[in-house]
Amino acid sequence: MSQRNYSQILRRAREEKRPILLSFGGAWCPESRVFLTIQREDGEESAFLRSAAEKMGVDARRFTAALTPEGKVFYCTGSLTAPLLRALEQKWRNDPAELCAVADALEEDLFPSRRTSEGIRRLREKADSRISDRVGAVLYLLRAAALEGDRSLRLMAEEDLSRLARSGIHDHIGGGFFAGTQDQEWLVPIYEKRLSDNALLAYVYTEAWQQGHMAFYRDTAEGCLDYCLERLGREDGLFSAGQTVLSEEENPYLLTPEDLKALLGEEDGKHFGECYDVLPEGNTEGRSIPNLLLNRRWNLLPEGYEDFRETVREWRAERGGVYTDSRAPLGQNALLLAALAKAAWVYGDRRYLSAAQTLSQTLEKDCCRSLFFEDRADYCFALLELYRADRMPGHLLRAVTLAESILRGFADGEGGYCRSSEKKEPTPAGDELSRSLGLWSLTLWELARLTGDRAFRDAGEKLTADMRARPGKYALPGLPGLLPLCGGGRLLCLTSPEEGVPPLWHTLAGRYDPALSVLLKTPARAGILAAALPHTEGLSCDTSAVYTRQAEGWSKPLPLD
């Protein structure tokens, strides 16, 4: 077979929407050796087929490959028989879409760079107007960049994070972010702030800070958290769902140069307005939403304006015009708990740790008994973050117990999950609650790593397959390609005869490694830790040491003294 013949076959298959069957023998066969040298336009055809054969357990020197009309492998075998050929033909006739999905999934596993380059571009385009989708895209980019060692993905994430922080979606005066944008420039926001969006943004900006420790990321994350703590708190310890403006005419988020001059004085008001694009002509309906999109003087966020922002913030609060949705969705509160715990762990800020612990105590009873998937799943995700923050193994025990109850009560048996444990209604496509499924997928892989329990790994694999088959159902659409990378990872256990925290724990907290999980075992923590993770029972905490979890069990201790 020549390159020309193969190209003609591929073109004909695409035109007629017919699959391709390629069968060739060993390396000694001249006809079959030709195929392994064929290069597609992207230069990866032969490498893909060899990788596909290896992944499916087939000898690359002798196998048959079944390809979609687009030339993607969906099946390989070491030898071709008549019954197998008839089965493939029947399967293609009955359900070609499923075989194409298998081919796409296989190609994604084998070539993550191709997956990210095209998939992320589509994901970012889709996410332009909705901040919740944008957060999912950035979280994917950050983790995929670290796991794959692809700097280009990190640069895409940083571009989005910078643009978000400079845009009108970011409330530069009061902190936090609005729910989305009304234009492609990200200038005019949708004048609604949501607890869920700000919790996830705080989580993502904190994760971005872990690599490089750029102060801009921390400032933005803390702005989201402080907004939630100061503006959305309720007397019962929970947090309100969000805020929205009462009327466009009395919108307190819009400013004029006259407002600033009256508050800050002629000269300071002018400089502040020039910095934040509050100019006489206005940038929306004669007034201005503060933003930094056109400000080239400051690379990231302006310095020296905090006192001015505080003055404007107080004046804006006195004006009112903002309605607070006093409902306190448990799942969204759990997301805030996760963001607070992550900030406490990464920044070492006891203020956020205290807030996280208090919120966890408030949520514990209601989330664990909730009839709704998102409440339990989001709280389970948050418990794992809280363990990293205060190292109390009771959080792990509750997370494992809660996760088992979710698998029993909400799994639909096909990889997906029902919205309610009573009505058994599937989570509707496009619903904001489907965000919880994306976070739940990360929780499953983390629990599989921590516990070694095959049930969590199986559930993660089934959910991964469901996310690939129905990507429009999930609010974090980039996760399917990331999940296989999260399935492995490393698990360390630090042991110490003292109840204090070993210095190595803080060192590891300062590193950004999404594939690493760390446990801490001390005499006081040993019992509950063993109840949550029985495989830790045999680890001695008589000396300071580090153990590494391996396929056959724990490694020998490496002394830390």
PDB file of N, CA, C and O in Angstrom, residues 9 20 25 36 44 64 128 130 135 367 393 475 488 507 538 554:
ATOM      1  N   ILE A   9      -8.145   5.912  -0.091  1.00  0.00           N
ATOM      2  CA  ILE A   9      -9.066   5.097   0.702  1.00  0.00           C
ATOM      3  C   ILE A   9      -9.696   5.932   1.814  1.00  0.00           C
ATOM      4  O   ILE A   9     -10.905   5.868   2.060  1.00  0.00           O
ATOM      5  N   ILE A  20     -13.070   1.650   7.965  1.00  0.00           N
ATOM      6  CA  ILE A  20     -11.904   1.103   7.262  1.00  0.00           C
ATOM      7  C   ILE A  20     -11.378  -0.087   8.068  1.00  0.00           C
ATOM      8  O   ILE A  20     -11.247  -0.006   9.288  1.00  0.00           O
ATOM      9  N   GLY A  25       0.392  -8.322   8.610  1.00  0.00           N
ATOM     10  CA  GLY A  25       1.093  -9.349   9.362  1.00  0.00           C
ATOM     11  C   GLY A  25       2.313  -8.822  10.089  1.00  0.00           C
ATOM     12  O   GLY A  25       2.349  -7.676  10.522  1.00  0.00           O
ATOM     13  N   LEU A  36       3.211   0.921   8.442  1.00  0.00           N
ATOM     14  CA  LEU A  36       3.751   1.519   9.648  1.00  0.00           C
ATOM     15  C   LEU A  36       4.575   2.766   9.358  1.00  0.00           C
ATOM     16  O   LEU A  36       4.912   3.523  10.266  1.00  0.00           O
ATOM     17  N   GLU A  44       1.292  11.690  12.898  1.00  0.00           N
ATOM     18  CA  GLU A  44       1.201  10.809  14.060  1.00  0.00           C
ATOM     19  C   GLU A  44       0.512   9.481  13.758  1.00  0.00           C
ATOM     20  O   GLU A  44       0.231   8.714  14.646  1.00  0.00           O
ATOM     21  N   THR A  64      -4.945  -6.430  13.288  1.00  0.00           N
ATOM     22  CA  THR A  64      -5.958  -5.831  12.426  1.00  0.00           C
ATOM     23  C   THR A  64      -6.538  -4.625  13.156  1.00  0.00           C
ATOM     24  O   THR A  64      -6.893  -4.716  14.331  1.00  0.00           O
ATOM     25  N   ASP A 128     -17.114  31.621  27.030  1.00  0.00           N
ATOM     26  CA  ASP A 128     -16.895  33.061  27.023  1.00  0.00           C
ATOM     27  C   ASP A 128     -17.885  33.834  27.883  1.00  0.00           C
ATOM     28  O   ASP A 128     -17.528  34.789  28.544  1.00  0.00           O
ATOM     29  N   ARG A 130     -20.290  32.540  30.256  1.00  0.00           N
ATOM     30  CA  ARG A 130     -20.633  31.999  31.571  1.00  0.00           C
ATOM     31  C   ARG A 130     -19.375  31.775  32.388  1.00  0.00           C
ATOM     32  O   ARG A 130     -18.496  31.020  32.003  1.00  0.00           O
ATOM     33  N   VAL A 135     -14.512  28.809  34.726  1.00  0.00           N
ATOM     34  CA  VAL A 135     -13.797  28.264  35.880  1.00  0.00           C
ATOM     35  C   VAL A 135     -13.430  26.808  35.627  1.00  0.00           C
ATOM     36  O   VAL A 135     -12.323  26.361  35.934  1.00  0.00           O
ATOM     37  N   CYS A 367     -25.922  18.229  55.299  1.00  0.00           N
ATOM     38  CA  CYS A 367     -25.369  17.701  54.049  1.00  0.00           C
ATOM     39  C   CYS A 367     -25.365  16.180  54.031  1.00  0.00           C
ATOM     40  O   CYS A 367     -25.663  15.562  53.005  1.00  0.00           O
ATOM     41  N   PRO A 393      -8.100  13.380  60.877  1.00  0.00           N
ATOM     42  CA  PRO A 393      -8.542  12.222  60.085  1.00  0.00           C
ATOM     43  C   PRO A 393     -10.040  11.974  60.119  1.00  0.00           C
ATOM     44  O   PRO A 393     -10.555  11.217  59.302  1.00  0.00           O
ATOM     45  N   ALA A 475     -20.902  20.547  33.636  1.00  0.00           N
ATOM     46  CA  ALA A 475     -20.509  21.948  33.694  1.00  0.00           C
ATOM     47  C   ALA A 475     -18.995  22.128  33.738  1.00  0.00           C
ATOM     48  O   ALA A 475     -18.515  23.236  33.657  1.00  0.00           O
ATOM     49  N   GLY A 488      -3.970   7.644  38.701  1.00  0.00           N
ATOM     50  CA  GLY A 488      -2.804   7.080  39.359  1.00  0.00           C
ATOM     51  C   GLY A 488      -2.349   7.967  40.490  1.00  0.00           C
ATOM     52  O   GLY A 488      -3.004   8.104  41.511  1.00  0.00           O
ATOM     53  N   THR A 507       6.365  21.815  53.492  1.00  0.00           N
ATOM     54  CA  THR A 507       7.106  21.839  52.228  1.00  0.00           C
ATOM     55  C   THR A 507       6.245  21.304  51.092  1.00  0.00           C
ATOM     56  O   THR A 507       6.181  21.890  50.002  1.00  0.00           O
ATOM     57  N   GLY A 538      -0.748  -0.517  60.016  1.00  0.00           N
ATOM     58  CA  GLY A 538       0.551  -1.112  60.318  1.00  0.00           C
ATOM     59  C   GLY A 538       1.725  -0.150  60.285  1.00  0.00           C
ATOM     60  O   GLY A 538       2.857  -0.549  60.563  1.00  0.00           O
ATOM     61  N   TRP A 554       2.843  -0.596  51.399  1.00  0.00           N
ATOM     62  CA  TRP A 554       3.672   0.542  51.785  1.00  0.00           C
ATOM     63  C   TRP A 554       5.155   0.203  51.679  1.00  0.00           C
ATOM     64  O   TRP A 554       5.571  -0.921  51.948  1.00  0.00           O
TER      65      TRP A 554
END
